[in-house]
Tab-separated table of C-alpha atoms in Angstrom:
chain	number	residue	atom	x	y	z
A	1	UNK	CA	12.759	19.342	2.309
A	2	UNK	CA	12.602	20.559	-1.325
A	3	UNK	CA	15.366	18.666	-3.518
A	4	UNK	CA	17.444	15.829	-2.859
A	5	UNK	CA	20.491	15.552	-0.536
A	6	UNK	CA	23.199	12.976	-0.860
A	7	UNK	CA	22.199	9.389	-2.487
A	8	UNK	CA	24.189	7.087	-4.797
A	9	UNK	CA	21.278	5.903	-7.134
A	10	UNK	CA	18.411	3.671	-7.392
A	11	UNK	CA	17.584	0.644	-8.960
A	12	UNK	CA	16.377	2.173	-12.330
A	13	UNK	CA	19.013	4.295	-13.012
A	14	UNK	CA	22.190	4.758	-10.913
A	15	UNK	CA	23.368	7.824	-9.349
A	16	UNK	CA	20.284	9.755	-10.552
A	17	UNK	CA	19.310	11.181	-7.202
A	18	UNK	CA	22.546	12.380	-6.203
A	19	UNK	CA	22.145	16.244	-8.021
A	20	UNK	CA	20.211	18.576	-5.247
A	21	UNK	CA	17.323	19.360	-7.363
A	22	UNK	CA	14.920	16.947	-9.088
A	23	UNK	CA	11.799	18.183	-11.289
A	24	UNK	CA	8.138	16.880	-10.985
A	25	UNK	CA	4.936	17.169	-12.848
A	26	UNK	CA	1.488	16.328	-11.637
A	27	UNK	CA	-1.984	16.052	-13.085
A	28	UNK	CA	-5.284	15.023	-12.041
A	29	UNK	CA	-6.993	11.463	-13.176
A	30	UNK	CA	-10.964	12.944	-13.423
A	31	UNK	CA	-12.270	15.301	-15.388
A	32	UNK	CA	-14.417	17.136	-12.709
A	33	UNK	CA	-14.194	18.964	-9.584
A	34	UNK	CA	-12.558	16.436	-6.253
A	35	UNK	CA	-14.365	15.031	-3.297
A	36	UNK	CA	-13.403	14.066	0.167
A	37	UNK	CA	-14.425	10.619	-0.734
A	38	UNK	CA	-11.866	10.457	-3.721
A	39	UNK	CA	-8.785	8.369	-3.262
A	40	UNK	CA	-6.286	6.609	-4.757
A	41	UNK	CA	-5.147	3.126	-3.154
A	42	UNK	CA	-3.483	1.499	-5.559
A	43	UNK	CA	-1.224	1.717	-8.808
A	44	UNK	CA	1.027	-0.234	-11.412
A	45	UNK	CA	3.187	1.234	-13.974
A	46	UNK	CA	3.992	-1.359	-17.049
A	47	UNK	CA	7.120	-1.458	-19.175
A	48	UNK	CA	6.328	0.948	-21.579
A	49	UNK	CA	5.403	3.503	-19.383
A	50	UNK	CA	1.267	3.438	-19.383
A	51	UNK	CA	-0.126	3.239	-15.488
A	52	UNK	CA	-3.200	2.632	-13.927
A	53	UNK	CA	-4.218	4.203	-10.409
A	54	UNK	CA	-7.325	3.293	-8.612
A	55	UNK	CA	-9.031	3.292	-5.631
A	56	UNK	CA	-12.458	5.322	-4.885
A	57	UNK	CA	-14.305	7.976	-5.832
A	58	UNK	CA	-17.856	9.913	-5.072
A	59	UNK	CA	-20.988	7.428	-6.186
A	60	UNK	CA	-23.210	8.701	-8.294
A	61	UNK	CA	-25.833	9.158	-5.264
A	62	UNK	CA	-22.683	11.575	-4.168
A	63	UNK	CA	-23.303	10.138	-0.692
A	64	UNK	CA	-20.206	8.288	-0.475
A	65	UNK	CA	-17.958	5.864	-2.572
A	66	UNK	CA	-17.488	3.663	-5.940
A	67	UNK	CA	-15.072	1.691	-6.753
A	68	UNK	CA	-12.877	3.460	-9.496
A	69	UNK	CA	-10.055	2.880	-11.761
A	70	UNK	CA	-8.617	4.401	-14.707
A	71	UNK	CA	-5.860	3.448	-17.390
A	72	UNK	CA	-3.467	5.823	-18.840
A	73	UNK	CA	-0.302	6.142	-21.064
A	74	UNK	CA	2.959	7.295	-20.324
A	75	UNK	CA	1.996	11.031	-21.222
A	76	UNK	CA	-0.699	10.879	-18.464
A	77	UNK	CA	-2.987	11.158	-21.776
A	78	UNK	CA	-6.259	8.745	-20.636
A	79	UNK	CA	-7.092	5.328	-22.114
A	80	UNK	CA	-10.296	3.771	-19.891
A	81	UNK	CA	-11.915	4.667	-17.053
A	82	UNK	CA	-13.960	2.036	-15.053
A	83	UNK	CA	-16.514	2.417	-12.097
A	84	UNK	CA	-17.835	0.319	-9.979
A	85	UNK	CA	-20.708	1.574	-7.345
A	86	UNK	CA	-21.748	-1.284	-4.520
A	87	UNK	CA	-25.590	-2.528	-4.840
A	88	UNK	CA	-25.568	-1.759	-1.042
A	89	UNK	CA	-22.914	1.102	0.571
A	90	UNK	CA	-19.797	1.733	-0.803
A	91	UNK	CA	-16.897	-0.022	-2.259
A	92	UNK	CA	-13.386	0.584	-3.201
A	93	UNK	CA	-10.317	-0.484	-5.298
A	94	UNK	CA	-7.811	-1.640	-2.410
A	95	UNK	CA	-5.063	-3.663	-4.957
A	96	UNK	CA	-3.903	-4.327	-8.140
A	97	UNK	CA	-1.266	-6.864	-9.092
A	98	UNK	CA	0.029	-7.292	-12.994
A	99	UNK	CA	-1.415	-10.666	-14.876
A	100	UNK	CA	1.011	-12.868	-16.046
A	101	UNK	CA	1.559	-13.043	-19.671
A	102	UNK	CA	-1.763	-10.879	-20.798
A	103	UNK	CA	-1.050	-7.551	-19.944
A	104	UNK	CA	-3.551	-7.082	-17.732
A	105	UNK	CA	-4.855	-6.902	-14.056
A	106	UNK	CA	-6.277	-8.182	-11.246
A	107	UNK	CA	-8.337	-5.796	-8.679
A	108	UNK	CA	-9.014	-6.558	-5.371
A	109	UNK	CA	-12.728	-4.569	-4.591
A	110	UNK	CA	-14.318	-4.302	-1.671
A	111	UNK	CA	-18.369	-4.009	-1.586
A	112	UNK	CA	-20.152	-3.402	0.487
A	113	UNK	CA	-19.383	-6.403	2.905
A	114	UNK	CA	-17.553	-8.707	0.568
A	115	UNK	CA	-14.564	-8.878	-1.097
A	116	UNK	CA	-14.357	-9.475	-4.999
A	117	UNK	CA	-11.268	-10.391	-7.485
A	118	UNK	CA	-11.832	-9.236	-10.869
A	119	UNK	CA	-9.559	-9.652	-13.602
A	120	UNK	CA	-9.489	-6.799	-15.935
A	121	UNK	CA	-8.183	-6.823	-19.726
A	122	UNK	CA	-5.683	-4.326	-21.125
A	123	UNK	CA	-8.467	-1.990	-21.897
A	124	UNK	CA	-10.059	-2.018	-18.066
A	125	UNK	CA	-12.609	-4.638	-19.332
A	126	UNK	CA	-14.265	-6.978	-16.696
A	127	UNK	CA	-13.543	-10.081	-17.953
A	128	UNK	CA	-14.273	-11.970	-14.862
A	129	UNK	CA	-15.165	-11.954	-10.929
A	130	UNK	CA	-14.445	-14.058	-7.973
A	131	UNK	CA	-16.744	-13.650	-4.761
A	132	UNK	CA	-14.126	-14.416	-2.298
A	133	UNK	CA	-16.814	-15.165	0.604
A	134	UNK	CA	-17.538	-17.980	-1.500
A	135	UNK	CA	-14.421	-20.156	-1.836
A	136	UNK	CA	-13.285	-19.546	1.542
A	137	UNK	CA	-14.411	-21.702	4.178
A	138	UNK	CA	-15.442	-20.622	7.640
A	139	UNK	CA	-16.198	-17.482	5.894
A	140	UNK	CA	-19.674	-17.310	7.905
A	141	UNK	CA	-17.542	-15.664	10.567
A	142	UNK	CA	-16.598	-12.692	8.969
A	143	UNK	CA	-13.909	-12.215	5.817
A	144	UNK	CA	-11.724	-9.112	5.942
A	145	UNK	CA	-9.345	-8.833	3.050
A	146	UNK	CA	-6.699	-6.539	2.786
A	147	UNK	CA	-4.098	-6.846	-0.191
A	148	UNK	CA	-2.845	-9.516	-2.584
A	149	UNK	CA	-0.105	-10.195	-4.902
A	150	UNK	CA	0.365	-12.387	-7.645
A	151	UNK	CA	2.610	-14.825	-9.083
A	152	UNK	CA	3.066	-17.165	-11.537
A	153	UNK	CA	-0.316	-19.231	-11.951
A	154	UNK	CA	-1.610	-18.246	-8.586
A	155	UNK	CA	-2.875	-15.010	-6.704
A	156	UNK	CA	-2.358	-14.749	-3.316
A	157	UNK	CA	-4.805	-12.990	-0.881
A	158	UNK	CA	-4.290	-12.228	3.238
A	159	UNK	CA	-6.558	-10.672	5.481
A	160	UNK	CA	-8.568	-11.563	8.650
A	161	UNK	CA	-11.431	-14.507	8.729
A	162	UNK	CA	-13.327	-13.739	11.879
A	163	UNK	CA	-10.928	-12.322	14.064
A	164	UNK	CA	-7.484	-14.273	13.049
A	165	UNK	CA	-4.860	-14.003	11.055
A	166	UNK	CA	-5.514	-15.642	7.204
A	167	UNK	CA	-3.437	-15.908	3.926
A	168	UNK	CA	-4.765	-17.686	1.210
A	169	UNK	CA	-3.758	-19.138	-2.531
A	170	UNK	CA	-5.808	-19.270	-5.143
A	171	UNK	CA	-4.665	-21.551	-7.894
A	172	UNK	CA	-5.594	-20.184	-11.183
A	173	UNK	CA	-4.926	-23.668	-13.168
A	174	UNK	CA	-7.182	-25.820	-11.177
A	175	UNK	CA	-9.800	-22.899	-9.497
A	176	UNK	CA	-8.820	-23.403	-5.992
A	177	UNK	CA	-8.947	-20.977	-3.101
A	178	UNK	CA	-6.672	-22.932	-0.513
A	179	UNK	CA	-6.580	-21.483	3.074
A	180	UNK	CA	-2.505	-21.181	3.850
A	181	UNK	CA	-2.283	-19.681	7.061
A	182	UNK	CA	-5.574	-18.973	9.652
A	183	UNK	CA	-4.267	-18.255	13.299
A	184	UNK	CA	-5.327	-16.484	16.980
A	185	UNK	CA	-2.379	-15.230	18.325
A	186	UNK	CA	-3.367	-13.203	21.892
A	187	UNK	CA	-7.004	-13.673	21.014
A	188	UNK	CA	-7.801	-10.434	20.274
A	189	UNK	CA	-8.199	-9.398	16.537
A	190	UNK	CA	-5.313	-10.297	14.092
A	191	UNK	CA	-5.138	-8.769	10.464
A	192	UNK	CA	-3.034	-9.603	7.157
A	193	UNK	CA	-2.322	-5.799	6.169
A	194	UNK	CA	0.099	-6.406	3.779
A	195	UNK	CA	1.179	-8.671	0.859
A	196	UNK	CA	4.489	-8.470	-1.166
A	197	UNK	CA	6.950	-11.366	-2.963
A	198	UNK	CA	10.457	-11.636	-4.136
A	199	UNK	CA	12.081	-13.691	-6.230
A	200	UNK	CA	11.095	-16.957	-4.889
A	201	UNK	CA	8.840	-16.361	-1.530
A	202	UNK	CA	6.466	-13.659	-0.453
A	203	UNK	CA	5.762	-12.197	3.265
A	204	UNK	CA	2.898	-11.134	4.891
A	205	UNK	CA	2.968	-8.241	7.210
A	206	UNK	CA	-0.032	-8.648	9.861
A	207	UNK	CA	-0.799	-6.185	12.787
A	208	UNK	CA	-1.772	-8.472	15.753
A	209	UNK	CA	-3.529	-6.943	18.779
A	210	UNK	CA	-2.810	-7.339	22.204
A	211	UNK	CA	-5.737	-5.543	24.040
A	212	UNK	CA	-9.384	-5.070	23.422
A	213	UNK	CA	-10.033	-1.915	21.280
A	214	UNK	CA	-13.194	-1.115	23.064
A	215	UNK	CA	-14.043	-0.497	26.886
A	216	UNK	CA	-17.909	-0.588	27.070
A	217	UNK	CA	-19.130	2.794	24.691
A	218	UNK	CA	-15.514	3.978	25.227
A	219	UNK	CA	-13.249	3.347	22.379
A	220	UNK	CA	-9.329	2.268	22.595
A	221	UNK	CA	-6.567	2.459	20.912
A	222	UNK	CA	-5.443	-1.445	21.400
A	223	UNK	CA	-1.688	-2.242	21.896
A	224	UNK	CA	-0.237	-3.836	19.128
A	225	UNK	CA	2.894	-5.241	17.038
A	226	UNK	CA	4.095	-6.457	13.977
A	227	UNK	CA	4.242	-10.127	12.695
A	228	UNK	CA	6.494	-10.868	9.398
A	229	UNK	CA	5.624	-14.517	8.489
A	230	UNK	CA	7.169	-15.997	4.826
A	231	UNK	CA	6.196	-18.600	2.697
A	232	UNK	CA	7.821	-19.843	-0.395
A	233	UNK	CA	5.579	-19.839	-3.631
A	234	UNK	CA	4.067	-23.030	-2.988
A	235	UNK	CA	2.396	-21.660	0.501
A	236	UNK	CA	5.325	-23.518	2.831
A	237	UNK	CA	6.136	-21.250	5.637
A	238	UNK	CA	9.237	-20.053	6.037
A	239	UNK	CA	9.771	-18.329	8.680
A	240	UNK	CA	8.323	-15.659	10.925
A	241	UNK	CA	9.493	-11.879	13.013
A	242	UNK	CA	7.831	-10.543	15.572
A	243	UNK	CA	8.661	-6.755	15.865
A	244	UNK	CA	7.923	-4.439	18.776
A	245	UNK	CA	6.337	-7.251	20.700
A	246	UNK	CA	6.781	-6.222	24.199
A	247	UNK	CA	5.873	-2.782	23.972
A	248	UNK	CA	2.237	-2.626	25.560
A	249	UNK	CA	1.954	1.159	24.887
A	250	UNK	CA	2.550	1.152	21.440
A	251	UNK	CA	-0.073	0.435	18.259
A	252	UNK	CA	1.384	0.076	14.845
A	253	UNK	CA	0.008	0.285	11.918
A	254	UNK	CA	1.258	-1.216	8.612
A	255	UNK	CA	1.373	1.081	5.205
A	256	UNK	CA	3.665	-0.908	3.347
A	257	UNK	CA	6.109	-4.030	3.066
A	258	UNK	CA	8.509	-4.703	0.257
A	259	UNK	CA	11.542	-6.999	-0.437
A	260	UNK	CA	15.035	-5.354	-0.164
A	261	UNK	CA	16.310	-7.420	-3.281
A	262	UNK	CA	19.105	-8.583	-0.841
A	263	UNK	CA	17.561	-11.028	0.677
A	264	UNK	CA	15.681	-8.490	3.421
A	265	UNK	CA	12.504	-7.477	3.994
A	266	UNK	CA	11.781	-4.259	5.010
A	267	UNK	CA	7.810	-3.073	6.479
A	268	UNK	CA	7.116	0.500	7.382
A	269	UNK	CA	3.936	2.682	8.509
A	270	UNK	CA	2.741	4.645	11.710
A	271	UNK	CA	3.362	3.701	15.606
A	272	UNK	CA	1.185	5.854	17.644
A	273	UNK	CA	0.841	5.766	22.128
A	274	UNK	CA	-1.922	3.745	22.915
A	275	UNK	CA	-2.682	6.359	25.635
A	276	UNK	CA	-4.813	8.979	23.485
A	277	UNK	CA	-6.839	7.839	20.954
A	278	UNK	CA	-6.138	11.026	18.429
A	279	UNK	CA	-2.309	11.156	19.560
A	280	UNK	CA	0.389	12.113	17.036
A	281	UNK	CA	2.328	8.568	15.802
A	282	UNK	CA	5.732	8.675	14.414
A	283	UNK	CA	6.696	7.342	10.815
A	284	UNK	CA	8.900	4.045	11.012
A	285	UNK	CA	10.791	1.821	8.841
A	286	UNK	CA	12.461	-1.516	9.899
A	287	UNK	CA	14.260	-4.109	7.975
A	288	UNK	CA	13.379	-7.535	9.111
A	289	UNK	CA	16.217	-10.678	8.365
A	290	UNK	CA	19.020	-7.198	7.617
A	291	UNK	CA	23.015	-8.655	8.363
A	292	UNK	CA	22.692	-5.364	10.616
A	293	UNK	CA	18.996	-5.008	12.016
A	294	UNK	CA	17.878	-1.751	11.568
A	295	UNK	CA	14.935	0.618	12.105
A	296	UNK	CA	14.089	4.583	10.797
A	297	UNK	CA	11.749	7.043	12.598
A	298	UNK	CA	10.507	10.406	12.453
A	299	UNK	CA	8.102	12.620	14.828
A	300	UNK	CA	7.140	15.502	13.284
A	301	UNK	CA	7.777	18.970	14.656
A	302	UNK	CA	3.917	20.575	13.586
A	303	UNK	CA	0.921	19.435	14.445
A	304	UNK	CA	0.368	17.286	11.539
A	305	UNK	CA	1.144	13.454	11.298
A	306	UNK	CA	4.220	12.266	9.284
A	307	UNK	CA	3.351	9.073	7.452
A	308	UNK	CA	4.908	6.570	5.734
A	309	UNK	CA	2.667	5.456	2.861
A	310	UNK	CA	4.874	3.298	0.235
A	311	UNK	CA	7.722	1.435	0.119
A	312	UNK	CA	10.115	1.163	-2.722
A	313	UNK	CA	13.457	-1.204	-3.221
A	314	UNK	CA	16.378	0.157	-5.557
A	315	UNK	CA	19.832	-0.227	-5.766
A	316	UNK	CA	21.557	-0.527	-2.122
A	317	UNK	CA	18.537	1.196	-0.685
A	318	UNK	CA	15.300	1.312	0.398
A	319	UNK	CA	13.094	4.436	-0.667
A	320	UNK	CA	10.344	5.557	2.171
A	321	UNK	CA	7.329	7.400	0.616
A	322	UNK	CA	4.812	9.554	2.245
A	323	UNK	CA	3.656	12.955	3.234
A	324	UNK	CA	4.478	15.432	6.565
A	325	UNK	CA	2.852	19.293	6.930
A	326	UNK	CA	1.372	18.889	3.264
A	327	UNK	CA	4.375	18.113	1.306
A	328	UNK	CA	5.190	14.767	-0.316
A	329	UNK	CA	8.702	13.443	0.154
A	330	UNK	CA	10.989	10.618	-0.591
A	331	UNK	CA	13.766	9.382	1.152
A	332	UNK	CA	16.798	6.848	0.135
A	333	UNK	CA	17.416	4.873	3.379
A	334	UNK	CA	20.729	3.059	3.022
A	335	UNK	CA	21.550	-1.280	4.400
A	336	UNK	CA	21.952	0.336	7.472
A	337	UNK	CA	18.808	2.607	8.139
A	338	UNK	CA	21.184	5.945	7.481
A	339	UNK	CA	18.957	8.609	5.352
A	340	UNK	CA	21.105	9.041	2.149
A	341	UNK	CA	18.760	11.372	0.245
A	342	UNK	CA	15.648	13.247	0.871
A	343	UNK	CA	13.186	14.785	-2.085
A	344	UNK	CA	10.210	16.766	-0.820
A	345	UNK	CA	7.696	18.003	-3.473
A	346	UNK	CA	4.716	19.962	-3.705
A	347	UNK	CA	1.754	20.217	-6.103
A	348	UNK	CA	1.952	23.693	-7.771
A	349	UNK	CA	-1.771	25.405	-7.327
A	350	UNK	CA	-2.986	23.844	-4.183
A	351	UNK	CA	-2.166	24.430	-0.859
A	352	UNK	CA	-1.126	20.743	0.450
A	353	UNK	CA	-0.162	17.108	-0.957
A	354	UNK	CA	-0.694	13.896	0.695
A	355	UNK	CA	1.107	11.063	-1.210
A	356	UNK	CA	-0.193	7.356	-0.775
A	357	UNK	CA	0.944	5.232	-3.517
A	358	UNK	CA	3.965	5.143	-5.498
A	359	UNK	CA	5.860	2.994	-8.010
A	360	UNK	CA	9.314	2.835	-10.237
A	361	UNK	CA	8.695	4.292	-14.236
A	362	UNK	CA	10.749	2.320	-16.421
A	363	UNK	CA	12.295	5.504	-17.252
A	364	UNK	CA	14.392	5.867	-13.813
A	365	UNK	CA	11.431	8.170	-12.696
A	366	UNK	CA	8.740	7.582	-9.942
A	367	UNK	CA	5.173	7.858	-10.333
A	368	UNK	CA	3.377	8.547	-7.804
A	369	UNK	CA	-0.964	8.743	-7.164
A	370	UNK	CA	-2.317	10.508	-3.758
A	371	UNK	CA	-4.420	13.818	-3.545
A	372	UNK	CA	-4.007	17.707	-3.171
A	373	UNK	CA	-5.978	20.181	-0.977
A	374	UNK	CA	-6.751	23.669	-2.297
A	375	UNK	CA	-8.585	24.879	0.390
A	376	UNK	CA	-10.943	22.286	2.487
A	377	UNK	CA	-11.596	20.537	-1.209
A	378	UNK	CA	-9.198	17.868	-1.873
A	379	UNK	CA	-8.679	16.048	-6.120
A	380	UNK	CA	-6.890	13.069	-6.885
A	381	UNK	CA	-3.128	13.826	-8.408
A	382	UNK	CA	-1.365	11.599	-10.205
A	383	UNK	CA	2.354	12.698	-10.277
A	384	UNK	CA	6.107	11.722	-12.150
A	385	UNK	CA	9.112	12.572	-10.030
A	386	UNK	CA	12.147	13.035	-12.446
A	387	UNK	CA	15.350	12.948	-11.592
A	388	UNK	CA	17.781	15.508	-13.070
C-alpha cells in the first residue's frame, strides 16, 4: 500500500495527494519505555500547528491506567504534560473538543465509574471539573459516556443512561446539563458511540442491539445496527437513519462519524458475524443522506483485522483512516464510495503500526496519534503525513 494512487486533493490543500509518493515522520509523546496499557484516544491540532494527543497511559502502581495528556508545538517539541490516575481503578482521556474563544480544551475522562468534563487552559491547566453523574438525572441507573463535541456556548455529550440511548446539552451560560434524547429501542442495550457537528447541526452515531450479549456464563456477540439521529444546535431533532437494520447476523461497531461538508454524513468502523465471538470483521464506510447512497468495505486477506479508526472530510472526499497487517493507511473515498487514493505508512524501527486518531495540520498535512510494536512491546507514536 506504500504511497498514494490517484486523488484530486483534499480540503487543505488541493491536488496534494495526487504524486505516488508522500513522506512521513513520527515520534513518540513520553519520554520512557511503552506499555500495553498506553494509548492514544484522542487529538486536536490548532491553527498554528501545536497539537495535543491524549488518552491513557501505565499508573504509577504500573498495574493498569491514568488518564494522560500532553501538549505540543508544531515541531513535535513538548509544552505540558498532564496525568490523571483514578482514586479507585483506572481512567482514561476518551475526547477532546477545542474551547471557544480561549484557546483551550475540554476533556472528557473516564474514572473509575464516572465520567468527568474538565476544561483545561492553553497550558494543560485544570481549571475546572464537571461530575457528569451529578447533573444528569436518572443517573442512579448507570451513566456510560462515550464522546462529545462542542459548540458555541454549549458542549454536547451522548452515551448510554442505564441501558438506552442518551444525548445531552450542557449549557455553559446558564450551567445546565439538559437531557436531549434518552430512548429503548429493541430493549436490549443502546449506546451513543459517536458525536460530530457541521455547520449548523450535529449527529449522533449510536450502535443499538438487537439480541442479548450473554447466554447464561456463555458470552455473545449480539446482533446489531447503526442509528444516525440529527439535531440542530439548539437540541431539535432532525432527523434519523437506520443502517443495516435487518441484518440479524451482523454486529457493528462505530469508530468514527464526520460531516461530508456537502450536506452528508458519513460513519465508518468494523462489522463482524455474530456467529464467532473472535471472528474477523470487515472495515466499512457509509454515507448517510448522500444524492447517491453509498457504502466502502474491505476484508482483509491475513489473519489480522482491517479497521477503520478515523474519519476525515476534505475537498470532494472523504478520507478513511486506520490500520491492516501493521501498516497505517489512508484512503480518499470519492461522493460515490470509489477509492481515489490510497497512502499506507509505516513507522521506521518497529515492526508494526496501528493508527487510531487522526486530524488535518493547517499545513495541508495530517497528523496522526496511535502506537507501534517492536516486538510484543508497543509506545505511543505521534506522526505528520506530508504530502509531496
Amino acid at each position: 500500500m506504500d504511497g498514494a494512487v490517484g486523488g484530486d486533493g483534499d480540503e487543505v490543500g488541493a491536488d496534494t495527494w495526487q504524486a505516488p509518493e508522500a513522506s512521513h515522520e513520527c515520534a513518540s509523546p513520553l519520554d520512557r519505555a511503552g506499555s500495553s496499557n498506553d494509548e492514544a484516544r484522542a487529538l486536536e491540532v490548532f491553527d498554528d500547528g501545536s497539537f495535543v494527543v491524549a488518552g491513557a497511559i501505565l499508573d504509577d502502581d504500573e498495574s493498569g491506567q491514568m488518564g494522560w495528556g500532553a501538549g505540543f508545538d508544531a515541531s513535535g517539541a513538548s509544552r505540558w504534560e498532564l496525568s490523571l490516575p483514578a482514586s479507585q481503578g483506572s481512567s482514561r482521556i476518551l475526547a477532546l473538543a477545542r474551547r471557544e474563544g480561549d484557546g483551550g480544551l475540554w476533556a472528557l475522562l473516564e474514572t473509575g465509574n464516572d465520567e468527568v468534563l474538565l476544561r483545561l487552559s492553553v497550558e494543560g491547566d485544570i481549571e475546572g471539573e464537571l461530575l457528569l453523574s451529578e447533573r444528569i438525572d436518572d443517573a442512579e441507573l448507570g451513566v456510560s459516556i462515550k464522546d462529545m463535541s462542542a459548540v458555541e456556548g454549549s458542549v454536547w455529550l451522548t452515551g448510554r443512561l442505564g441501558g438506552d440511548l442518551w444525548v445531552g446539552r450542557l449549557d455553559l451560560e446558564h450551567d445546565e446539563l439538559e437531557t436531549v434524547l434518552v430512548e429503548d429501542q429493541l430493549g436490549y442495550i443502546d449506546t451513543g458511540m459517536r458525536l460530530a457537528r457541521a455547520a449548523d447541526e450535529l449527529a449522533v452515531a449510536a450502535k443499538i442491539e438487537s439480541g442479548p450479549s450473554s447466554d447464561g456464563d456463555l458470552m455473545l456477540v449480539p446482533p446489531s445496527h447503526v442509528l444516525l439521529v440529527r439535531f440542530d444546535l439548539d437540541g431539535h431533532e432532525l432527523g434519523r437513519t437506520a443502517l443495516g437494520e435487518g441484518e440479524p447476523l451482523l454486529a457493528a461497531d462505530i469508530h468514527a462519524l464526520v460531516a461530508d461538508g456537502e450536506g452528508s454524513w458519513v460513519v465508518a468502523g468494523v462489522r463482524r458475524p455474530t456467529n464467532e465471538l473472535l471472528d474477523l470483521g470487515e472495515a466499512w464506510v457509509e454515507a448517510v443522506g448522500a444524492e447517491q447512497a453509498w457504502e466502502w468495505t474491505r476484508t482483509s486477506v491475513l489473519e489480522d483485522e482491517v479497521r477503520v479508526e478515523a474519519l476525515l472530510a476534505g475537498d470532494g472526499e472523504v478520507l478513511a483512516l486506520g490500520s491492516e497487517s501493521g501498516q497505517a493507511w489512508a484512503m480518499g473515498l470519492g461522493r460515490d464510495g470509489v477509492p481515489r487514493w490510497e497512502y499506507g505508512f509505516d513507522d521506521e524501527g518497529f515492526d508494526s503500526v496501528e493508527l487510531l486518531v487522526a486530524a488535518w495540520d493547517p499545513r495541508g498535512s495530517l497528523r496522526t496519534g496511535g502506537r507501534a510494536w517492536l516486538g510484543q512491546t508497543p509506545s505511543l507514536r505521534t506522526c505528520l503525513v506530508v504530502p509531496p
